[in-house]
Short mmCIF file of C-alpha atoms in Angstrom, two decimals:
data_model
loop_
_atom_site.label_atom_id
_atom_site.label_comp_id
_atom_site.label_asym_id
_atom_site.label_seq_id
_atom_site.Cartn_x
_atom_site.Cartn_y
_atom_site.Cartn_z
CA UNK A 798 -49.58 -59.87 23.45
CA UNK A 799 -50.26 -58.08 19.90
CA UNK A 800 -47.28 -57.04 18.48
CA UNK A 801 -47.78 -53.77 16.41
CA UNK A 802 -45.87 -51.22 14.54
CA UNK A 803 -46.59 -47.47 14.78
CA UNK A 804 -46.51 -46.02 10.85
CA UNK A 805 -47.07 -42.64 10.25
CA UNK A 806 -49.40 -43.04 6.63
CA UNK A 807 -48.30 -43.71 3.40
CA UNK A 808 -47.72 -39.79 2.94
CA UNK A 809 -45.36 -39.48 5.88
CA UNK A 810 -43.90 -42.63 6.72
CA UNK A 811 -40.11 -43.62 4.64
CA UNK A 812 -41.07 -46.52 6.17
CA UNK A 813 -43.14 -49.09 3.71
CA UNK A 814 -45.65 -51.68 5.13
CA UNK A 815 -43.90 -53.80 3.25
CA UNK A 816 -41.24 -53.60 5.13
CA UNK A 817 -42.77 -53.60 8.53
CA UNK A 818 -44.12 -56.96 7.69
CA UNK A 819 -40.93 -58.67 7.51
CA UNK A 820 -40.37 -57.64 11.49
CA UNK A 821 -43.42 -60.17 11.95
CA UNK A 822 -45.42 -57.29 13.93
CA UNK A 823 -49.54 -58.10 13.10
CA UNK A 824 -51.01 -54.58 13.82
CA UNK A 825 -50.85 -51.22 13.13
CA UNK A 826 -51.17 -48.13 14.66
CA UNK A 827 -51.73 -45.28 12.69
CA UNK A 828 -53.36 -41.60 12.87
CA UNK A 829 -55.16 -39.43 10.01
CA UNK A 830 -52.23 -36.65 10.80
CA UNK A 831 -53.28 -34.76 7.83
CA UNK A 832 -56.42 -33.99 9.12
CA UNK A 833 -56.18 -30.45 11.11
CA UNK A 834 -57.63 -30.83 15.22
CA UNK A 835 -60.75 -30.19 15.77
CA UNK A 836 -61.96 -31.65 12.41
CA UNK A 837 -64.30 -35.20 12.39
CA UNK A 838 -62.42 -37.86 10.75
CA UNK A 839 -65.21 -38.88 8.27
CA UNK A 840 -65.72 -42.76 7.94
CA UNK A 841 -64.86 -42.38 4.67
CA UNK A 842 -61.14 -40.96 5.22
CA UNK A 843 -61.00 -44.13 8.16
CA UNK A 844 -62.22 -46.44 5.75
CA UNK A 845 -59.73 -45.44 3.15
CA UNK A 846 -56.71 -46.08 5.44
CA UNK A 847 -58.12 -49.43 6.68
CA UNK A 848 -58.58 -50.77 3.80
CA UNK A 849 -54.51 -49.54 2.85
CA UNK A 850 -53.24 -50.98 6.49
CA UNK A 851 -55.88 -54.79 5.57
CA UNK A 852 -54.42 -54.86 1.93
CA UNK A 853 -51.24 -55.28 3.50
CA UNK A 854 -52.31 -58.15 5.24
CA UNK A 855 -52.17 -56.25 8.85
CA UNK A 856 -55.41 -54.77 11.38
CA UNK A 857 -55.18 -51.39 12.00
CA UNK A 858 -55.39 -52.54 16.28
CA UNK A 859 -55.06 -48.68 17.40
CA UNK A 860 -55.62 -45.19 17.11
CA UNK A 861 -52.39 -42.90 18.50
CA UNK A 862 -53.45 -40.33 18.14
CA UNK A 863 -56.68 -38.72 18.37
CA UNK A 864 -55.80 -35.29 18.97
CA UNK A 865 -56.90 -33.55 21.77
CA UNK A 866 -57.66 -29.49 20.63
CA UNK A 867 -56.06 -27.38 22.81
CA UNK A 868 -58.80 -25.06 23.45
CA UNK A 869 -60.38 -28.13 24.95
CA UNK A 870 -57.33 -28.62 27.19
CA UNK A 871 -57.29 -24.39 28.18
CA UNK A 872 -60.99 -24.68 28.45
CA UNK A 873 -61.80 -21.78 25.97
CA UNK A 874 -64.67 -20.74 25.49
CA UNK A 875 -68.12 -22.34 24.06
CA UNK A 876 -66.40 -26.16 23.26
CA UNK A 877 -69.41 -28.16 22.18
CA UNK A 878 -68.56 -28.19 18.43
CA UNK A 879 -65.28 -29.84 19.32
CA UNK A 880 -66.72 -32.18 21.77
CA UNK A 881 -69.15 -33.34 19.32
CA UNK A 882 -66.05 -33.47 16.63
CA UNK A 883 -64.19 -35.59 18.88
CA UNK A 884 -67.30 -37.74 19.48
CA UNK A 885 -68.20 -38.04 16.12
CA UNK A 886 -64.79 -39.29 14.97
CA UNK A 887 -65.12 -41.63 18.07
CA UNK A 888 -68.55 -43.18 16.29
CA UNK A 889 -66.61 -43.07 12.97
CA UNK A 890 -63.63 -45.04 14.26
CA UNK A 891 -65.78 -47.92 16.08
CA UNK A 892 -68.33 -48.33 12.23
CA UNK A 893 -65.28 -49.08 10.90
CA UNK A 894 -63.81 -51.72 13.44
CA UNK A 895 -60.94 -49.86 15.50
CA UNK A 896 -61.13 -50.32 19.14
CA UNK A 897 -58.70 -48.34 21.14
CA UNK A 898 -57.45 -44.78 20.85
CA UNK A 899 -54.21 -43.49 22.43
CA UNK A 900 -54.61 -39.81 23.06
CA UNK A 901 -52.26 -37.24 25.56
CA UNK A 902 -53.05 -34.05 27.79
CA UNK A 903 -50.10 -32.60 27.32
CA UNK A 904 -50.54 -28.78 27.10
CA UNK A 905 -48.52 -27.33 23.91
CA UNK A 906 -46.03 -29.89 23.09
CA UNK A 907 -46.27 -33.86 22.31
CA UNK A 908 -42.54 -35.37 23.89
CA UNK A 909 -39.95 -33.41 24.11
CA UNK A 910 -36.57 -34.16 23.49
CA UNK A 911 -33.01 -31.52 23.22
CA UNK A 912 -31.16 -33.75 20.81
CA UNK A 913 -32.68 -36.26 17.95
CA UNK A 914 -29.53 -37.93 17.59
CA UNK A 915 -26.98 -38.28 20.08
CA UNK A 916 -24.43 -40.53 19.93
CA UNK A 917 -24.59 -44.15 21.36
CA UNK A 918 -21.90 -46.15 23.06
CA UNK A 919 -21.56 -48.07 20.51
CA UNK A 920 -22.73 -46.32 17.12
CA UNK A 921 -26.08 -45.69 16.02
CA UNK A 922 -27.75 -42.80 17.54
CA UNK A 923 -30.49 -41.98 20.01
CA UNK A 924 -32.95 -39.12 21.41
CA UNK A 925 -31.69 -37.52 24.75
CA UNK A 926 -32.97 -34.97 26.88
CA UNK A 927 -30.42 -32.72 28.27
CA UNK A 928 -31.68 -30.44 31.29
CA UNK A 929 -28.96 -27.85 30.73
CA UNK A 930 -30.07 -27.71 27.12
CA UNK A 931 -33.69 -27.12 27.63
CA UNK A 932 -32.94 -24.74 30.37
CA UNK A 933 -30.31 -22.63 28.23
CA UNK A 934 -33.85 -22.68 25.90
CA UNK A 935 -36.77 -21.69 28.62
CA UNK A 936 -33.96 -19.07 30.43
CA UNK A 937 -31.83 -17.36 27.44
CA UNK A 938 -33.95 -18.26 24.20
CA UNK A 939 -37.33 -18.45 24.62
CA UNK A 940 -37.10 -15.84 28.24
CA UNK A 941 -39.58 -17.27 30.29
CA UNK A 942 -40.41 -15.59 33.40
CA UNK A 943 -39.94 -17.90 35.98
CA UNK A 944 -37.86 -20.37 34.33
CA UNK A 945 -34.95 -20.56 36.69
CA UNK A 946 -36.70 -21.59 39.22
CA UNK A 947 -37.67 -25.11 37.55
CA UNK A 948 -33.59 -25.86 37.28
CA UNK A 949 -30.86 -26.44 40.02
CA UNK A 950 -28.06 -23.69 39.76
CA UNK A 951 -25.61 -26.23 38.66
CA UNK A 952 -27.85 -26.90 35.34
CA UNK A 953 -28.29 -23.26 35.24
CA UNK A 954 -24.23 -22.58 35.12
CA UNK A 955 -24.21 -25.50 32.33
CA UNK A 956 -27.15 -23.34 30.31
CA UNK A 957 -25.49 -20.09 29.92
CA UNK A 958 -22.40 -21.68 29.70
CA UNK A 959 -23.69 -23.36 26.58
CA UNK A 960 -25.60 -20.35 25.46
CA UNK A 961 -22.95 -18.06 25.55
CA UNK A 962 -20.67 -20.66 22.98
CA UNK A 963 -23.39 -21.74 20.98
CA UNK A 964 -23.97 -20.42 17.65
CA UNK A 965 -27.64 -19.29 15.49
CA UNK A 966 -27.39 -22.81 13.42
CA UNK A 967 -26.85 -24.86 17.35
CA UNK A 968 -30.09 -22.62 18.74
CA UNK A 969 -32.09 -23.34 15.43
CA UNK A 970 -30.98 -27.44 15.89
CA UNK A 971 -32.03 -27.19 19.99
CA UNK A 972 -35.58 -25.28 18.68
CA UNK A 973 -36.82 -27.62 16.08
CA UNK A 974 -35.76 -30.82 18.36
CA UNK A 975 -37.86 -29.58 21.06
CA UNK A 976 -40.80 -28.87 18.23
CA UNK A 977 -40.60 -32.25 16.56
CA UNK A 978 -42.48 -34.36 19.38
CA UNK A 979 -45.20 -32.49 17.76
CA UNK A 980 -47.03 -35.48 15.45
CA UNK A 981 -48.21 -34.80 11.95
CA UNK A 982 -47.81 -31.48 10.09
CA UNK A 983 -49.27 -28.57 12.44
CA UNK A 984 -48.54 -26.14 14.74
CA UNK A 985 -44.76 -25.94 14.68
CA UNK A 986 -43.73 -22.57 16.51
CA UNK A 987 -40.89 -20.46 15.82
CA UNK A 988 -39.61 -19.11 19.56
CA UNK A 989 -42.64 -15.86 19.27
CA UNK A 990 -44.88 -18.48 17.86
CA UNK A 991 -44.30 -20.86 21.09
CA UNK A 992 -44.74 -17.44 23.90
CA UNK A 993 -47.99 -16.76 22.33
CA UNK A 994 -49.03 -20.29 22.48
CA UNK A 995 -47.94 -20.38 26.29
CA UNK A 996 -49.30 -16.89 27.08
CA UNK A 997 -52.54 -18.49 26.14
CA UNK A 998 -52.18 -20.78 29.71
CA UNK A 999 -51.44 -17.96 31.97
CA UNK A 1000 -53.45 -18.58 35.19
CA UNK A 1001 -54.70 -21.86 34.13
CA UNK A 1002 -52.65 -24.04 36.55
CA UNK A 1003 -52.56 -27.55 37.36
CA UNK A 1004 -55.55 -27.55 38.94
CA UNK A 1005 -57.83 -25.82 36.24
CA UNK A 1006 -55.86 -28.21 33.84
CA UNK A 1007 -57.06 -31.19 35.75
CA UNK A 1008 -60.72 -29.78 35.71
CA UNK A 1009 -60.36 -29.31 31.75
CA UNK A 1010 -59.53 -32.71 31.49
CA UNK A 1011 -62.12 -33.86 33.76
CA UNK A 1012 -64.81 -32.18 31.60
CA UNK A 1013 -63.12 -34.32 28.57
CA UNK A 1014 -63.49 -37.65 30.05
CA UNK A 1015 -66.90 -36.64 31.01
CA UNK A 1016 -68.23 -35.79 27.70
CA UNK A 1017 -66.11 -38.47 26.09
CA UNK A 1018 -66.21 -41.49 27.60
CA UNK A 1019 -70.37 -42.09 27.62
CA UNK A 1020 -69.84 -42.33 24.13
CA UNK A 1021 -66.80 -44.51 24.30
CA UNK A 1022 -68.91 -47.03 26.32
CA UNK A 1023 -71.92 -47.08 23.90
CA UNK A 1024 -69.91 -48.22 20.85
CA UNK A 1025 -67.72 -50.37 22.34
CA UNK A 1026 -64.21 -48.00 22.40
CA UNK A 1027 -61.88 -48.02 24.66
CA UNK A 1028 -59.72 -44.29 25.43
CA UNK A 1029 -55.75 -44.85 26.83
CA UNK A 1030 -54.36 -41.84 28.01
CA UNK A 1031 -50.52 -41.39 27.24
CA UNK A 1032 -48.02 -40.53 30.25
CA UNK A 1033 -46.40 -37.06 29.29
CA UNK A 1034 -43.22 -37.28 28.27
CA UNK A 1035 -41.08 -36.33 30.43
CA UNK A 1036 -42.89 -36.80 33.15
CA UNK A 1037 -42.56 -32.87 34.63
CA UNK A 1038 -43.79 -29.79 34.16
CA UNK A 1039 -42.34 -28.36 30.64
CA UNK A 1040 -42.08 -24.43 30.09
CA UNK A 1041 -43.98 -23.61 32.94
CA UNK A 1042 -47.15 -25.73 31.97
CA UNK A 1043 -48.46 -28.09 34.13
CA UNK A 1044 -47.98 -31.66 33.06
CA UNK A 1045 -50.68 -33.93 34.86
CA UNK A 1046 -50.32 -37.60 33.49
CA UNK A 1047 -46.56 -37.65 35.62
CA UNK A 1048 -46.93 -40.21 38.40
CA UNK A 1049 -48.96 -43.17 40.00
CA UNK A 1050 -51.30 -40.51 41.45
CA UNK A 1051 -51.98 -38.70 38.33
CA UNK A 1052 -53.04 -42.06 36.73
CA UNK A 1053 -54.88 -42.65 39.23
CA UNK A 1054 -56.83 -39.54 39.87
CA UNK A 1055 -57.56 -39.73 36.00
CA UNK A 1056 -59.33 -43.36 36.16
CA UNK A 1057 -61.48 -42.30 39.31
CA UNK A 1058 -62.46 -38.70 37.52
CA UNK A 1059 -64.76 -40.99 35.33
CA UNK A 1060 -64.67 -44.32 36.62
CA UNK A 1061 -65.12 -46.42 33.54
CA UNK A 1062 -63.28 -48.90 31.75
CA UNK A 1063 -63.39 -47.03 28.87
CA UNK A 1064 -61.67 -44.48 30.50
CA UNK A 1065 -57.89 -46.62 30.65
CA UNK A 1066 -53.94 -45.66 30.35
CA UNK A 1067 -51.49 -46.58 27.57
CA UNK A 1068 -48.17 -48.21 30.02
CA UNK A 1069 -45.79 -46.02 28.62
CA UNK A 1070 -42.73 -47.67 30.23
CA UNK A 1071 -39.97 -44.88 28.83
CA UNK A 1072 -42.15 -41.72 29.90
CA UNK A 1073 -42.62 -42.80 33.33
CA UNK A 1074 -39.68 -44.20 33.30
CA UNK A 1075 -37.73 -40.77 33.26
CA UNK A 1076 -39.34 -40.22 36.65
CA UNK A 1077 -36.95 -41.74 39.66
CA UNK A 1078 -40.22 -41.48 41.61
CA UNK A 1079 -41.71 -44.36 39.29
CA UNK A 1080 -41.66 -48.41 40.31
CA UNK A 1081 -43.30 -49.77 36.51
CA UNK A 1082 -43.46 -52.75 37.67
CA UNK A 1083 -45.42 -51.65 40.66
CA UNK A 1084 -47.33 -49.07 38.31
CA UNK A 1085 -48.33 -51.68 36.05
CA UNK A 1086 -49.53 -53.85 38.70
CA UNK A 1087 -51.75 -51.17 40.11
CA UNK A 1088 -53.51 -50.32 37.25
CA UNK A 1089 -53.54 -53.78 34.97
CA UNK A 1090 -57.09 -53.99 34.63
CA UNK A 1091 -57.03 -50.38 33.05
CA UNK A 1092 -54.23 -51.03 30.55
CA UNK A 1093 -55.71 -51.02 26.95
CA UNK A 1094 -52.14 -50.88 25.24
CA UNK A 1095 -48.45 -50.73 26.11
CA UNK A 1096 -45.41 -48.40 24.64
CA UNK A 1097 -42.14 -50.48 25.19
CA UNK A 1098 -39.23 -48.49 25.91
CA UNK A 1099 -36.23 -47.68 28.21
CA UNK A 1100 -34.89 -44.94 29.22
CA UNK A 1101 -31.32 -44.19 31.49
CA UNK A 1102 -31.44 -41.18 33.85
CA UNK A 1103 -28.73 -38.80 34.64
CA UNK A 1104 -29.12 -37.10 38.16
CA UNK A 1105 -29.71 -33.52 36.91
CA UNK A 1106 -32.95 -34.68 35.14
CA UNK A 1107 -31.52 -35.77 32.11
CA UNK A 1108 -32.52 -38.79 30.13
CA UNK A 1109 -31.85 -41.09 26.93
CA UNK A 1110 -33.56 -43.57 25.28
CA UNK A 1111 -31.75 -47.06 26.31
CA UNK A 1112 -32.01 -50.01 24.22
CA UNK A 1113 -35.24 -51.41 25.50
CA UNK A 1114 -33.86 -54.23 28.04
CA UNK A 1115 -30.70 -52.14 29.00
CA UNK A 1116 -32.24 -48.85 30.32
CA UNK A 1117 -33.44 -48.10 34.35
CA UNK A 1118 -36.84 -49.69 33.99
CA UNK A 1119 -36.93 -53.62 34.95
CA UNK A 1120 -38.66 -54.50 31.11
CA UNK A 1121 -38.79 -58.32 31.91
CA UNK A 1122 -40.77 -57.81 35.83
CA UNK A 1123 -43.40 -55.56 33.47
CA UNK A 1124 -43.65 -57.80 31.06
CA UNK A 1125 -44.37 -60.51 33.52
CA UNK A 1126 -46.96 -58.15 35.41
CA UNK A 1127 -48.74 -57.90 31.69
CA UNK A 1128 -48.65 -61.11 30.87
CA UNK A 1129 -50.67 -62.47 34.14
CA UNK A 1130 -52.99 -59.60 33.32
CA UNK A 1131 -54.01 -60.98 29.89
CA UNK A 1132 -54.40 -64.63 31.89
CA UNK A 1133 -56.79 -62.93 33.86
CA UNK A 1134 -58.82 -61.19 31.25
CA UNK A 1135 -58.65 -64.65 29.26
CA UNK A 1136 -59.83 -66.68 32.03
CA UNK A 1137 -63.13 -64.17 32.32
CA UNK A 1138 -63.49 -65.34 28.53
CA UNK A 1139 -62.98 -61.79 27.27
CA UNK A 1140 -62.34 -62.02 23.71
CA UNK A 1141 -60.09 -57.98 24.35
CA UNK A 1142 -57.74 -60.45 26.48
CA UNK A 1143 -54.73 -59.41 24.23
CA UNK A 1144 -53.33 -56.45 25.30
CA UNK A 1145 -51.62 -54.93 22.34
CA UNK A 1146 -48.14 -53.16 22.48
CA UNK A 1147 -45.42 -51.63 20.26
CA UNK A 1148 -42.23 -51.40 20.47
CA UNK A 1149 -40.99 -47.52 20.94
CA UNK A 1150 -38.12 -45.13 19.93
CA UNK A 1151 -35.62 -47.11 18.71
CA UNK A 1152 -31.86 -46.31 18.47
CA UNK A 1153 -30.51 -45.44 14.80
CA UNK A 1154 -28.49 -48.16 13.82
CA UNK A 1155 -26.84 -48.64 10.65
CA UNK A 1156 -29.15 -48.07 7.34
CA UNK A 1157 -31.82 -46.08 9.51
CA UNK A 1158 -29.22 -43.51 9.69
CA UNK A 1159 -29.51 -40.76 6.72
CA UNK A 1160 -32.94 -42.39 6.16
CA UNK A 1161 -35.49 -39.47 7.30
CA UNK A 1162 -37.50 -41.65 9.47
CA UNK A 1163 -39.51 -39.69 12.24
CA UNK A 1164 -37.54 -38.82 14.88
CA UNK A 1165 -37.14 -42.06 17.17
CA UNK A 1166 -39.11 -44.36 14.91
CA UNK A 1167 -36.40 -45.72 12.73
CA UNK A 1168 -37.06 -49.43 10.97
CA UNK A 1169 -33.78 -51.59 12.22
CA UNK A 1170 -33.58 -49.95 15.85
CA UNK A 1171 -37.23 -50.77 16.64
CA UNK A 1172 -36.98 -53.84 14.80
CA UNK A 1173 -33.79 -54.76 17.41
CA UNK A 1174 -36.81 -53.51 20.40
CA UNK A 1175 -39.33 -55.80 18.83
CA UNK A 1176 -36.84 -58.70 18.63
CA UNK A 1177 -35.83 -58.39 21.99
CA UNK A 1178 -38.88 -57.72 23.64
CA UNK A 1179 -40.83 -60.74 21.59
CA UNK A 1180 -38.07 -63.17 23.20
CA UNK A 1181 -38.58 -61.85 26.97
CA UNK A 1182 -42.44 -62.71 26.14
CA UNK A 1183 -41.81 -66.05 24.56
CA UNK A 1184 -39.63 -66.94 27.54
CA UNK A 1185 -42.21 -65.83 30.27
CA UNK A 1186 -45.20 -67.44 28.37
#
């Protein structure tokens, strides 16, 4: 497997390649973040970040992400210029030697999370989803209509009992952790900000989302296949419907409807083992055996679930999710691609969302992409493989 290291650009990341070569990882993945959606990422702008990610003696391996506009995912109005926008970036992205893109459907927000750094067992921090939190947020904050009926009553006792204590500065703290999933610098929404951007899905529905995203793979995906690409869709994350917006990359059937909508292998999922992982309803092991041959890239994480739909990121072979049975399901999948004499046999991964352990903390690394708590992932994860292989 191809060990990479997701690094947000030398304009965003406190993180230096420099230092992400000394945790041995070979690839890259990377995004042009500054670059607005919608707009073509010009060969020129790819080129330029190649050649930064090469001079540092690592490939760039993959593409997380290429956004996704949301008109495209409302289905609004006349789209072609953004298909063609999307496409063209697609062309510009193969010229210059990058091979898979990790992209999401996730209406609105990226992941979502309640707290960026909650305490672990043992120091260091973590991100944690709290149900009680982010229904104190849809019910009393942000006033969605609708909104208790998405949360038991015993979460919705916890969410007014919070509200009612809480103070401005705690409301501002549980606001911008639910906005930073968002990746690069755009479209953060203050609480008005945020109903006018859901407003803009009323009537929509799961269904009409699914046929939105249907139409995507269908005017993506030719393209994909004539210069070579290969598309990996990214569980959402959680895996549930989020402020009343329809979440359709949850389960095994999701992932499955989504590989027959356009039945190409182009058309393949990124194994996100924490966001499906926050399901109970999900067997990864069995999930990854299902869908191996679609696989074009793995996120390596672990989660632990409380019963009220809470979660936390784990340290990556101590969480809910049996790391070393998907592993093994992986690894026989790259001895099958290798013995058809594919030279794409190696199925890259990264290790995700690390805990904030000692000098990450203070540092201002992205939320849940600190340098010694993914290093610790990496570490671990590279000695499951070794002992498998």
């Amino acid at each position: 497997m191809i060990e990479t290291w997701r690094w947000y650009g030398p304009d965003l990341d406190t993180i230096s390649l420099s230092e992400v070569a000394q945790t041995g990882a070979t690839g890259i993945v990377n995004a042009l973040h500054e670059i607005p959606y919608g707009e073509v990422w010009t060969r020129e702008a790819i080129a330029a970040r190649r050649r930064i990610i090469e001079d540092t003696g690592f490939r760039w391996e993959v593409v997380e992400s290429l956004p996704i506009h949301e008109r495209i995912k409302r289905g609004d109005g006349d789209l072609s210029a953004l298909f063609a926008a999307y496409r063209q970036s697609m062309v510009n992205l193969a010229a210059e030697g990058v091979q898979v893109i990790c992209y999401n459907f996730m209406p609105v927000l990226d992941w979502t999370r309640t707290d960026l750094a909650a305490p672990v067992a043992r120091g260091g921090t973590c991100l944690r989803f709290e149900a009680y939190r982010m229904a104190a947020f849809e019910i009393h904050m942000l006033g969605r209509e609708g909104a208790r009926d998405d949360y038991d009553p015993e979460v919705q006792t916890r969410a007014t009992e919070w509200f009612s204590a809480s103070t401005e500065a705690e409301r501002e703290a549980l606001l911008y952790a639910i906005m930073a999933g968002l990746p690069g610098a755009f479209d953060r929404y203050d609480i008005n900000g945020l109903r006018t951007q859901l407003a803009l899905y009323d009537g929509i529905g799961r269904e009409g989302i699914r046929a939105n995203y249907r139409r995507f793979l269908e005017e993506v995906i030719p393209t994909a296949e004539e210069v070579g690409l290969r598309l990996c869709v990214h569980p959402d994350d959680p895996p549930r419907d989020i402020l009343g917006l329809p979440r359709v990359v949850s389960t095994a059937e999701d992932i499955d409807w989504i590989l027959n909508a356009v039945d190409s292998p182009a058309n393949g999922l990124t194994l996100c083992t924490g966001s499906l992982g926050a399901n109970p309803a999900n067997d990864l092991p069995a999930i990854a055996a299902r869908f191996a041959e679609r696989i074009h890239f793995a996120h390596l994480r672990n989660v632990r679930k409380d019963a009220d739909g809470s979660f936390e990121e784990a340290a990556h072979l101590d969480g809910d999710t049996d790391m070393v049975a998907v592993l093994r399901v992986l690894l026989a999948e790259e001895t099958r691609r290798k013995a058809q004499g594919r030279s794409d046999w190696s199925i890259p991964f990264r290790p995700d969302h690390g805990h904030e352990l000692g000098p990450d903390i203070g540092r201002g690394a992205f939320p849940g992409y600190p340098l010694v708590g993914r290093l610790r992932g990496l570490a671990e994860l590279r000695g499951v493989i070794r002992a498998l292989s």
